[in-house]
Coordinates of C-alpha atoms in Angstrom, one line a residue:
X145 CA 0.0 0.0 0.0
X146 CA 2.8 2.4 0.8
X147 CA 4.4 1.7 -2.5
X148 CA 1.2 2.3 -4.4
X149 CA 0.6 5.6 -2.5
X150 CA 4.2 6.7 -3.4
X151 CA 3.7 5.8 -7.1
X152 CA 0.4 7.6 -7.1
X153 CA 1.9 10.8 -5.6
X154 CA 4.8 10.7 -8.0
X155 CA 2.4 10.4 -11.0
X156 CA 0.4 13.4 -9.7
X157 CA 3.6 15.4 -9.3
X158 CA 4.8 14.4 -12.8
X159 CA 1.5 15.4 -14.4
X160 CA 1.5 18.7 -12.5
X161 CA 5.1 19.4 -13.7
X162 CA 4.1 18.6 -17.3
X163 CA 1.2 20.9 -17.0
X164 CA 3.4 23.7 -15.7
X165 CA 5.9 23.1 -18.5
X166 CA 3.1 23.3 -21.1
X167 CA 1.8 26.6 -19.6
X168 CA 5.3 28.1 -19.5
X169 CA 5.8 27.2 -23.2
X170 CA 2.5 28.8 -24.2
X171 CA 3.3 31.9 -22.3
X172 CA 6.8 32.0 -23.9
X173 CA 5.2 31.8 -27.3
X174 CA 2.8 34.6 -26.5
X175 CA 5.6 36.8 -25.3
X176 CA 7.6 36.1 -28.5
X177 CA 4.6 37.0 -30.6
X178 CA 4.1 40.2 -28.7
X179 CA 7.8 41.2 -29.1
X180 CA 7.7 40.5 -32.8
X181 CA 4.3 42.2 -33.4
X182 CA 3.6 45.1 -31.0
X183 CA 0.0 45.1 -32.1
X184 CA -0.7 41.6 -30.5
X185 CA -2.5 42.1 -27.2
X186 CA -2.1 40.0 -24.2
X187 CA -4.6 37.2 -23.6
X188 CA -4.4 37.5 -19.8
X189 CA -7.8 37.9 -18.3
X190 CA -8.5 41.2 -16.7
X191 CA -9.3 41.1 -13.0
X192 CA -13.0 40.9 -12.3
X193 CA -14.4 43.6 -10.0
X194 CA -16.0 42.4 -6.8
X195 CA -19.7 42.9 -6.5
X196 CA -19.2 45.4 -3.8
X197 CA -17.1 47.6 -6.1
X198 CA -19.6 47.4 -9.0
X199 CA -20.8 50.8 -10.2
X200 CA -24.3 51.8 -9.5
X201 CA -26.6 52.5 -12.4
X202 CA -27.2 56.1 -13.3
X203 CA -30.7 57.6 -13.1
X204 CA -30.9 57.3 -16.9
X205 CA -30.5 53.5 -16.7
X206 CA -26.9 53.1 -18.0
X207 CA -23.8 52.6 -16.0
X208 CA -21.4 55.5 -15.4
X209 CA -18.6 53.5 -16.8
X210 CA -20.3 53.2 -20.1
X211 CA -20.4 57.0 -20.5
X212 CA -17.5 58.5 -22.5
X213 CA -15.2 60.7 -20.4
X214 CA -15.4 64.4 -20.9
X215 CA -11.7 64.4 -21.7
X216 CA -12.0 61.7 -24.4
X217 CA -12.5 63.0 -28.0
X218 CA -12.9 60.7 -31.0
X219 CA -12.4 61.2 -34.7
X220 CA -14.1 58.9 -37.2
X221 CA -12.0 58.1 -40.3
X222 CA -13.2 55.6 -42.8
X223 CA -14.4 52.6 -40.8
X224 CA -12.3 53.3 -37.6
X225 CA -12.6 55.6 -34.7
X226 CA -9.4 57.1 -33.3
X227 CA -9.0 58.9 -30.0
X228 CA -7.3 62.3 -30.3
X229 CA -6.8 65.5 -28.4
X230 CA -8.5 68.5 -29.9
X231 CA -6.2 71.1 -31.5
X232 CA -7.6 73.7 -29.2
X233 CA -6.6 71.8 -26.1
X234 CA -3.1 71.2 -27.5
X235 CA -2.9 74.9 -28.2
X236 CA -3.9 75.7 -24.6
X237 CA -1.4 73.3 -23.2
X238 CA 1.5 74.8 -25.2
X239 CA 3.8 76.9 -23.0
X240 CA 5.7 79.7 -24.6
X241 CA 9.4 79.5 -23.7
X242 CA 10.6 81.9 -21.1
X243 CA 13.8 82.5 -23.0
X244 CA 14.8 82.1 -26.7
X245 CA 18.2 81.3 -28.1
X246 CA 18.4 83.6 -31.2
X247 CA 21.2 81.5 -32.7
X248 CA 19.7 78.1 -32.7
X249 CA 15.9 78.4 -32.2
X250 CA 14.1 77.7 -35.5
X251 CA 10.9 79.1 -34.1
X252 CA 12.5 82.5 -33.8
X253 CA 13.8 82.3 -37.4
X254 CA 10.2 81.6 -38.5
X255 CA 9.0 84.5 -36.6
X256 CA 11.6 86.8 -38.1
X257 CA 10.3 85.6 -41.5
X258 CA 6.9 87.1 -40.7
X259 CA 8.4 90.3 -39.4
X260 CA 10.5 90.6 -42.6
X261 CA 7.4 90.0 -44.7
X262 CA 5.6 92.8 -42.9
X263 CA 8.7 95.1 -43.4
X264 CA 8.7 94.3 -47.1
X265 CA 5.0 95.1 -47.4
X266 CA 5.8 98.6 -46.1
X267 CA 9.0 99.1 -48.1
X268 CA 7.6 98.0 -51.5
X269 CA 4.0 99.3 -51.3
X270 CA 4.3 102.6 -49.6
X271 CA 6.1 104.2 -52.6
X272 CA 3.5 102.6 -55.0
X273 CA 0.5 103.9 -53.0
X274 CA 2.1 107.3 -52.8
X275 CA 3.0 107.7 -56.5
X276 CA 0.5 105.6 -58.5
X277 CA -3.3 106.0 -58.3
X278 CA -3.8 102.5 -56.9
X279 CA -5.1 103.5 -53.5
X280 CA -8.7 104.6 -54.0
X281 CA -11.6 105.3 -51.6
X282 CA -13.2 102.1 -52.8
X283 CA -10.4 99.8 -51.7
X284 CA -8.9 101.9 -48.8
X285 CA -10.2 99.5 -46.2
X286 CA -8.2 96.6 -47.6
X287 CA -5.0 98.6 -47.6
X288 CA -5.6 99.7 -44.0
X289 CA -6.4 96.1 -42.9
X290 CA -3.0 94.8 -44.1
X291 CA -1.3 97.9 -42.7
X292 CA -2.5 97.4 -39.2
X293 CA -1.9 93.6 -39.4
X294 CA 1.8 94.5 -40.1
X295 CA 1.7 96.9 -37.2
X296 CA 0.4 94.1 -34.9
X297 CA 3.4 91.9 -36.0
X298 CA 5.7 94.7 -35.1
X299 CA 4.1 95.2 -31.7
X300 CA 4.2 91.4 -30.9
X301 CA 7.9 91.3 -31.9
X302 CA 8.6 94.1 -29.3
X303 CA 6.5 92.8 -26.5
X304 CA 6.9 89.0 -26.7
X305 CA 10.0 88.0 -28.7
X306 CA 12.6 90.7 -28.3
X307 CA 12.2 90.8 -24.5
X308 CA 12.9 87.0 -24.3
X309 CA 16.1 86.8 -26.3
X310 CA 19.1 85.4 -24.5
X311 CA 22.4 87.3 -24.6
X312 CA 26.0 86.7 -23.5
X313 CA 27.5 88.8 -20.7
X314 CA 31.0 88.1 -19.3
X315 CA 31.0 84.7 -21.1
X316 CA 27.7 83.6 -19.4
X317 CA 24.4 83.0 -21.3
X318 CA 21.9 85.2 -19.5
X319 CA 18.3 83.7 -19.3
X320 CA 16.8 85.8 -16.5
X321 CA 13.6 87.5 -17.6
X322 CA 14.3 90.8 -16.0
X323 CA 17.9 90.9 -17.3
X324 CA 16.8 90.0 -20.8
X325 CA 14.2 92.8 -20.8
X326 CA 16.6 95.4 -19.5
X327 CA 19.2 94.4 -22.1
X328 CA 16.6 94.9 -24.9
X329 CA 15.4 98.2 -23.5
X330 CA 19.0 99.5 -23.4
X331 CA 19.8 98.4 -27.0
X332 CA 19.7 100.4 -30.2
X333 CA 17.2 97.8 -31.5
X334 CA 14.6 99.0 -29.0
X335 CA 15.0 102.6 -30.0
X336 CA 14.5 101.8 -33.7
X337 CA 11.6 99.6 -33.0
X338 CA 9.8 102.3 -31.1
X339 CA 10.6 104.9 -33.8
X340 CA 9.2 102.7 -36.5
X341 CA 5.8 102.5 -34.6
X342 CA 5.3 106.2 -34.3
X343 CA 1.5 106.8 -34.4
X344 CA 1.5 109.2 -37.3
X345 CA -1.7 107.6 -38.5
X346 CA -3.7 110.0 -36.3
X347 CA -2.9 112.7 -39.0
X348 CA -5.2 110.7 -41.3
X349 CA -8.1 112.6 -39.7
X350 CA -6.5 115.9 -40.8
X351 CA -4.7 115.3 -44.1
X352 CA -6.4 112.1 -45.3
X353 CA -4.9 108.6 -45.7
X354 CA -1.4 109.6 -47.0
X355 CA 0.9 106.5 -47.3
X356 CA 3.9 108.7 -46.6
X357 CA 2.8 108.9 -43.0
X358 CA 3.7 105.2 -42.7
X359 CA 7.3 105.8 -43.9
X360 CA 8.7 105.2 -40.3
X361 CA 7.6 101.6 -40.6
X362 CA 10.5 101.0 -43.0
X363 CA 13.0 101.7 -40.2
X364 CA 12.8 98.1 -38.9
X365 CA 15.7 97.1 -41.2
X366 CA 17.6 95.5 -38.3
X367 CA 15.2 92.6 -38.3
X368 CA 15.8 92.1 -42.0
X369 CA 19.6 91.8 -41.5
X370 CA 19.2 89.6 -38.5
X371 CA 16.9 87.3 -40.5
X372 CA 19.6 87.1 -43.3
X373 CA 22.3 86.0 -40.8
X374 CA 20.1 83.4 -39.1
X375 CA 18.8 82.0 -42.4
X376 CA 22.3 81.7 -44.0
X377 CA 23.5 79.9 -40.9
X378 CA 20.9 77.1 -41.3
X379 CA 21.0 76.8 -45.1
X380 CA 23.2 74.2 -46.7
X381 CA 23.7 76.3 -49.8
X382 CA 23.5 79.9 -48.5
X383 CA 25.0 81.3 -51.7
X384 CA 21.7 80.7 -53.5
X385 CA 19.9 82.9 -51.0
X386 CA 22.6 85.6 -51.3
X387 CA 22.1 85.7 -55.1
X388 CA 18.4 86.0 -54.7
X389 CA 18.8 88.8 -52.1
X390 CA 21.2 90.7 -54.3
X391 CA 18.8 90.4 -57.2
X392 CA 16.0 91.7 -55.0
X393 CA 18.2 94.8 -54.1
X394 CA 18.5 95.6 -57.8
X395 CA 14.8 95.1 -58.4
X396 CA 13.9 97.3 -55.5
X397 CA 16.1 100.1 -56.7
X398 CA 14.3 99.9 -60.1
X399 CA 11.0 99.8 -58.3
X400 CA 11.7 103.0 -56.4
X401 CA 12.9 104.7 -59.6
X402 CA 9.8 103.8 -61.5
X403 CA 7.7 105.3 -58.7
X404 CA 9.7 108.5 -58.8
X405 CA 9.4 108.6 -62.6
X406 CA 5.6 108.4 -62.4
X407 CA 5.6 111.1 -59.7
X408 CA 7.7 113.4 -61.9
X409 CA 5.4 112.7 -64.9
X410 CA 2.4 113.6 -62.8
X411 CA 4.1 116.7 -61.6
X412 CA 4.9 117.8 -65.1
X413 CA 1.6 116.6 -66.5
X414 CA 0.9 113.2 -68.0
X415 CA 1.7 113.4 -71.8
X416 CA 2.7 117.1 -71.6
X417 CA 6.1 116.4 -73.2
X418 CA 7.7 113.5 -75.0
X419 CA 9.9 112.7 -71.9
X420 CA 7.1 112.1 -69.4
X421 CA 4.8 109.1 -69.2
X422 CA 1.9 109.5 -71.7
X423 CA -0.7 107.8 -69.5
X424 CA -1.3 104.8 -71.9
X425 CA -1.1 101.1 -71.0
X426 CA -0.2 99.7 -67.6
X427 CA 1.3 102.7 -65.7
X428 CA 3.6 100.6 -63.4
X429 CA 4.9 98.3 -66.2
X430 CA 5.6 101.3 -68.5
X431 CA 7.4 103.3 -65.8
X432 CA 9.4 100.2 -64.7
X433 CA 10.5 99.7 -68.2
X434 CA 11.7 103.3 -68.3
X435 CA 13.5 102.8 -65.0
X436 CA 15.4 99.8 -66.3
X437 CA 16.6 101.6 -69.4
X438 CA 17.7 104.6 -67.3
X439 CA 19.5 102.8 -64.4
X440 CA 21.3 100.3 -66.7
X441 CA 22.0 103.2 -69.1
X442 CA 20.8 101.3 -72.1
X443 CA 20.0 104.5 -74.0
X444 CA 17.2 105.2 -76.6
X445 CA 15.3 107.5 -74.2
X446 CA 13.6 110.7 -75.3
X447 CA 15.5 113.9 -74.4
X448 CA 14.3 115.9 -71.5
X449 CA 12.7 119.3 -72.4
X450 CA 12.3 121.3 -69.2
X451 CA 14.9 122.1 -66.5
X452 CA 13.1 119.8 -64.0
X453 CA 13.3 116.9 -66.5
X454 CA 17.0 117.6 -67.2
X455 CA 17.9 117.6 -63.5
X456 CA 15.8 114.5 -62.8
X457 CA 17.4 112.7 -65.7
X458 CA 21.0 113.6 -64.6
X459 CA 20.3 112.4 -61.1
X460 CA 18.9 109.2 -62.5
X461 CA 22.0 108.6 -64.6
X462 CA 24.4 109.2 -61.7
X463 CA 22.4 107.1 -59.4
X464 CA 22.1 104.3 -62.0
X465 CA 25.8 104.1 -62.7
X466 CA 26.6 104.0 -59.0
X467 CA 23.8 101.5 -58.0
X468 CA 24.4 99.2 -61.0
X469 CA 28.2 99.1 -60.3
X470 CA 27.6 98.2 -56.7
X471 CA 25.1 95.5 -57.6
X472 CA 27.5 94.0 -60.1
X473 CA 30.4 94.0 -57.6
X474 CA 28.2 92.4 -54.9
X475 CA 27.0 89.8 -57.3
X476 CA 30.6 89.0 -58.3
X477 CA 31.5 88.6 -54.6
X478 CA 28.6 86.3 -54.0
X479 CA 29.3 84.1 -57.0
X480 CA 33.0 84.1 -56.2
X481 CA 32.4 83.0 -52.6
X482 CA 30.0 80.2 -53.8
X483 CA 32.6 78.9 -56.3
X484 CA 35.7 79.5 -54.1
X485 CA 36.2 75.7 -53.5
X486 CA 35.9 74.9 -57.2
X487 CA 38.3 77.7 -58.1
X488 CA 40.9 76.3 -55.6
X489 CA 40.5 72.8 -57.0
X490 CA 41.0 74.0 -60.6
X491 CA 44.1 76.1 -59.6
X492 CA 45.7 73.1 -57.8
X493 CA 45.0 70.8 -60.7
X494 CA 46.4 73.3 -63.2
X495 CA 49.5 73.8 -61.2
X496 CA 50.1 70.1 -60.9
X497 CA 49.6 69.5 -64.6
X498 CA 52.0 72.4 -65.4
X499 CA 54.6 70.8 -63.0
X500 CA 54.2 67.3 -64.6
X501 CA 54.5 68.8 -68.1
X502 CA 57.7 70.7 -67.1
X503 CA 59.3 67.5 -65.9
X504 CA 57.9 65.4 -68.7
X505 CA 56.1 62.9 -66.5
X506 CA 54.7 60.0 -68.5
X507 CA 51.1 60.4 -69.8
X508 CA 49.8 57.4 -67.8
X509 CA 51.0 58.9 -64.6
X510 CA 49.4 62.2 -65.5
X511 CA 46.1 60.5 -66.2
X512 CA 46.1 58.8 -62.8
X513 CA 46.9 62.1 -61.1
X514 CA 44.0 63.8 -62.9
X515 CA 41.7 60.9 -62.0
X516 CA 42.7 61.3 -58.3
X517 CA 42.0 65.0 -58.3
X518 CA 38.5 64.5 -59.9
X519 CA 37.5 61.6 -57.7
X520 CA 38.7 63.2 -54.5
X521 CA 36.9 66.5 -55.3
X522 CA 33.6 64.9 -56.3
X523 CA 33.5 62.4 -53.4
X524 CA 34.7 64.7 -50.6
X525 CA 34.0 68.2 -52.0
X526 CA 37.6 69.2 -50.9
X527 CA 41.1 68.0 -51.5
X528 CA 42.3 68.0 -47.9
X529 CA 40.0 67.7 -44.9
X530 CA 42.6 68.9 -42.4
X531 CA 42.7 72.3 -44.1
X532 CA 39.0 72.8 -43.3
X533 CA 39.2 71.9 -39.6
X534 CA 42.5 73.6 -38.8
X535 CA 40.8 76.8 -37.8
X536 CA 38.4 75.1 -35.3
X537 CA 39.4 74.7 -31.7
X538 CA 40.5 71.3 -30.5
X539 CA 37.2 70.4 -28.8
X540 CA 35.2 71.1 -31.9
X541 CA 37.6 69.1 -34.1
X542 CA 37.2 66.2 -31.6
X543 CA 33.3 66.4 -31.8
X544 CA 33.4 66.3 -35.6
X545 CA 35.9 63.4 -35.6
X546 CA 33.7 61.4 -33.2
X547 CA 30.6 61.9 -35.4
X548 CA 32.5 60.9 -38.5
X549 CA 34.9 58.2 -37.5
X550 CA 34.0 56.8 -34.1
X551 CA 31.6 54.2 -35.3
X552 CA 34.3 52.7 -37.6
X553 CA 37.2 52.8 -35.1
X554 CA 35.2 51.5 -32.2
X555 CA 34.6 48.3 -34.1
X556 CA 38.3 47.6 -34.5
X557 CA 39.1 44.5 -32.4
X558 CA 42.6 45.8 -31.6
X559 CA 41.3 48.8 -29.7
X560 CA 38.3 47.2 -27.9
X561 CA 38.7 47.5 -24.2
X562 CA 41.1 50.5 -24.4
X563 CA 40.5 53.8 -22.7
X564 CA 37.7 55.7 -24.4
X565 CA 39.6 59.0 -24.2
X566 CA 42.5 57.3 -25.9
X567 CA 40.2 56.4 -28.8
X568 CA 39.1 60.0 -28.9
X569 CA 42.7 61.3 -29.1
X570 CA 43.4 58.7 -31.8
X571 CA 40.5 59.9 -33.9
X572 CA 42.1 63.3 -34.3
X573 CA 45.3 61.7 -35.7
X574 CA 43.5 59.7 -38.4
X575 CA 44.4 60.9 -41.9
X576 CA 42.1 60.2 -44.9
X577 CA 43.7 59.0 -48.2
X578 CA 42.1 58.1 -51.5
X579 CA 43.5 55.2 -53.6
X580 CA 42.7 54.7 -57.2
X581 CA 41.8 51.3 -58.7
X582 CA 44.8 48.8 -58.7
X583 CA 46.9 51.1 -56.5
X584 CA 49.2 49.3 -54.1
X585 CA 48.3 50.2 -50.6
X586 CA 51.2 48.3 -49.2
X587 CA 53.7 45.7 -50.7
X588 CA 55.1 42.5 -49.4
X589 CA 58.4 42.9 -47.7
X590 CA 58.3 46.6 -47.0
X591 CA 58.5 47.9 -43.5
X592 CA 55.1 48.9 -42.1
X593 CA 54.7 52.0 -40.1
X594 CA 51.0 52.6 -40.2
X595 CA 47.6 50.9 -39.9
X596 CA 44.7 51.2 -42.4
X597 CA 41.0 51.4 -41.7
X598 CA 38.7 51.1 -44.8
X599 CA 36.1 54.0 -44.8
X600 CA 34.7 53.3 -48.2
X601 CA 35.5 50.9 -51.1
X602 CA 37.2 47.6 -51.1
X603 CA 40.8 46.3 -51.0
X604 CA 42.2 42.9 -52.0
X605 CA 44.9 40.9 -50.3
X606 CA 47.1 39.2 -52.8
X607 CA 49.3 36.2 -52.2
X608 CA 50.2 32.8 -53.6
X609 CA 53.3 31.6 -55.5
X610 CA 52.9 34.4 -58.1
X611 CA 51.7 37.0 -55.6
X612 CA 48.6 37.8 -57.7
X613 CA 46.1 35.4 -56.2
X614 CA 43.3 37.1 -54.3
X615 CA 43.4 35.7 -50.8
X616 CA 40.6 37.8 -49.3
X617 CA 38.6 41.0 -50.1
X618 CA 38.3 43.5 -47.3
X619 CA 35.3 45.8 -47.2
X620 CA 34.3 49.0 -45.4
X621 CA 35.0 48.8 -41.7
X622 CA 37.8 46.3 -42.0
X623 CA 41.3 46.9 -40.6
X624 CA 44.7 45.7 -41.8
X625 CA 48.3 46.5 -41.0
X626 CA 47.6 46.7 -37.2
X627 CA 50.7 44.6 -36.4
X628 CA 52.9 47.4 -37.7
X629 CA 51.7 49.6 -34.8
X630 CA 52.8 47.1 -32.3
X631 CA 56.3 46.4 -33.6
X632 CA 59.1 48.5 -32.2
X633 CA 61.1 50.6 -34.7
X634 CA 58.8 49.7 -37.5
X635 CA 60.6 46.3 -37.8
X636 CA 57.5 44.3 -38.9
X637 CA 57.5 43.6 -42.6
X638 CA 54.4 43.2 -44.7
X639 CA 53.5 39.7 -45.5
X640 CA 51.3 40.3 -48.5
X641 CA 50.4 42.8 -51.2
X642 CA 47.2 44.9 -50.7
X643 CA 45.7 46.4 -53.8
X644 CA 42.7 48.8 -54.0
X645 CA 39.8 47.2 -55.8
X646 CA 38.2 50.2 -57.3
X647 CA 38.3 53.6 -55.6
X648 CA 39.0 53.2 -51.9
X649 CA 39.0 55.8 -49.1
X650 CA 41.2 54.7 -46.2
X651 CA 42.0 56.1 -42.8
X652 CA 45.7 55.9 -41.9
X653 CA 47.0 55.8 -38.3
X654 CA 50.8 56.2 -38.1
X655 CA 52.9 54.4 -35.5
X656 CA 54.5 57.6 -34.2
X657 CA 51.1 59.1 -33.5
X658 CA 50.0 56.1 -31.5
X659 CA 53.2 56.1 -29.5
X660 CA 52.7 59.7 -28.5
X661 CA 49.1 58.9 -27.4
X662 CA 50.0 55.8 -25.4
X663 CA 52.4 57.7 -23.2
X664 CA 49.4 59.1 -21.4
X665 CA 47.5 55.8 -21.2
X666 CA 49.6 53.1 -19.5
X667 CA 46.7 50.7 -18.9
X668 CA 45.8 50.8 -22.6
X669 CA 49.4 50.3 -23.4
X670 CA 49.6 47.1 -21.4
X671 CA 46.4 45.8 -23.0
X672 CA 47.8 46.5 -26.5
X673 CA 51.0 44.6 -25.5
X674 CA 49.0 41.6 -24.6
X675 CA 47.1 41.7 -27.8
X676 CA 50.3 42.2 -29.7
X677 CA 51.7 39.0 -28.2
X678 CA 48.6 37.0 -29.2
X679 CA 48.7 38.4 -32.8
X680 CA 52.4 37.7 -33.1
X681 CA 51.9 34.1 -31.9
X682 CA 49.0 33.6 -34.4
X683 CA 51.3 34.9 -37.2
X684 CA 53.9 32.3 -36.2
X685 CA 56.6 34.8 -35.3
X686 CA 59.7 33.0 -34.0
X687 CA 60.4 33.7 -30.4
X688 CA 64.1 32.9 -30.3
X689 CA 65.2 34.7 -33.5
X690 CA 68.0 37.0 -32.7
X691 CA 68.5 40.3 -34.5
X692 CA 64.9 40.3 -35.6
X693 CA 63.6 43.7 -35.0
X694 CA 60.1 42.5 -35.8
X695 CA 59.8 40.8 -32.4
X696 CA 60.5 43.8 -30.3
X697 CA 57.3 45.3 -28.9
X698 CA 56.4 48.9 -27.9
X699 CA 57.0 47.9 -24.2
X700 CA 59.9 45.5 -24.1
X701 CA 59.2 42.3 -22.1
X702 CA 60.8 41.5 -18.8
X703 CA 64.3 40.1 -19.1
X704 CA 64.8 36.4 -18.4
X705 CA 66.6 35.1 -15.2
X706 CA 70.3 34.5 -15.9
X707 CA 71.3 30.8 -16.3
X708 CA 73.9 30.8 -13.6
X709 CA 71.3 32.3 -11.1
X710 CA 68.8 29.6 -12.2
X711 CA 71.4 26.9 -11.5
X712 CA 72.1 28.3 -8.0
X713 CA 68.4 28.4 -7.3
X714 CA 68.0 24.8 -8.5
X715 CA 70.8 23.8 -6.2
X716 CA 69.2 25.4 -3.2
X717 CA 66.0 23.6 -4.2
X718 CA 67.7 20.3 -4.1
X719 CA 69.0 21.2 -0.7
X720 CA 65.6 21.7 0.7
X721 CA 65.1 25.4 0.0
X722 CA 66.8 26.6 3.2
X723 CA 69.2 29.4 3.5
X724 CA 69.2 32.9 1.9
X725 CA 69.0 31.6 -1.7
X726 CA 65.9 29.6 -0.8
X727 CA 64.3 32.5 0.7
X728 CA 65.2 34.6 -2.3
X729 CA 63.7 32.0 -4.6
X730 CA 60.5 32.0 -2.6
X731 CA 60.4 35.8 -2.8
X732 CA 60.8 35.7 -6.6
X733 CA 57.9 33.2 -6.9
X734 CA 55.7 35.7 -5.0
X735 CA 56.8 38.5 -7.3
X736 CA 56.1 36.4 -10.4
X737 CA 52.7 35.5 -9.1
X738 CA 51.9 39.2 -8.4
X739 CA 53.0 40.1 -11.9

């Protein structure tokens, strides 16, 4: 009976264990499915509320839990209903920043765009409304509506944005509200902003709606120049915006001249002489055409008749020559700055070709040099990256090097486990080199003094009896030649030929640069020495070869114990290890164990 009871209990336990295993497997499969597909919901049963906690029915007959919450808003789209937050609530929950960084805040740049648009409205349309008969009593309310909308933008810029701009004082970035407001109130910008909002519009009640009373609105030019600086800082091709802006300067000068010409024609009387505007066709287009011919001094204009017309035309000619020459000079500077890199590339290439022709370099070599110039320029946009970064401080050069090269260097097995700061210092020493197709990166037998990291492209390792068989093809992120960094005196010789397969962009780390860095990182130096020993063993480097500089490491190994001293220690060992030599041998064992 006891045996049957024991077997029964063991069977129950086994069945229970099998049930638990099955449940664990099912739960594991569910978790896997949930990890693979985030939309899969859990099948766990939700806890059932106790009867005491059940909600009471509302007077209307339905439970309170069935009613949608007041904060829940739903949007029906196609056949589905999505929960969303109303845009009005999102707008109410938005908090305006207490301080604004004018150099990096894109919201501030967007606001400056609206301010500049309001400024351009005043600068372009005030002369038109003053000279041409486009402002009439029938449409005066439309003009005034846009005018006061621009004034509102000016006012918001003063009250909300300018008083929240951060500034630098004594090297510190000031973000205090009171200090930022006081800094703006003391600035020249505040004086000009107040001046441009002079309420001269009250004179409308006495002299009528004269657009010239809004001329102070054009004094907000500082916002325009600030917008130019901020926009050029965030654009990748800022020279395009500079060309557009310079063209706008020229068009605006022609615009003002056309307004002045119509005013002069109206003053003399439309069609009174052959020089003035005759009043036919579109008045603005005809006057603009006359302004273009005058400022650019094309000629073919009717001769002025009266003294007023002669003086006006002389002033136009002088102003046109001056303005046009300034615009042409500025356009030349903009285009020259945009193509400065291309000009430098062409001058370097022309100088190199002239040098090779003078020394009668073979045509094949010249073609390879030209190919290198073209590929390097088109792939990098520059010939030497170090020239671009030499003006930056050391910290910024390190930040750029980390973003560009750290992902590649951190994957090198040789440097894994080394000090992170040592890797950062090494990134600044990397040098980028471009190899053409079939260029030898290194040759068998030559002394290696650098390590290569493939940034882009592929290289092939050649070997075999003829030295032309492809042993392996290394791709981007691969490393070769690292043994050369660990051999003292550059004594390690290359064991194979490495050829560029197509265009290859490689990073080069020289041995002397690594030695200068490792002086400050002794722990990393020890780690590299251990890895060097393993690599040298794997490459079947002979240990007892004398005179072989390739076996000497950066940190020379500890010298072996002299043979005579070993014999004395062995003799003391046979004697039982007593005496001073025995104690000395025991002490050496302790030191060796500690090492």
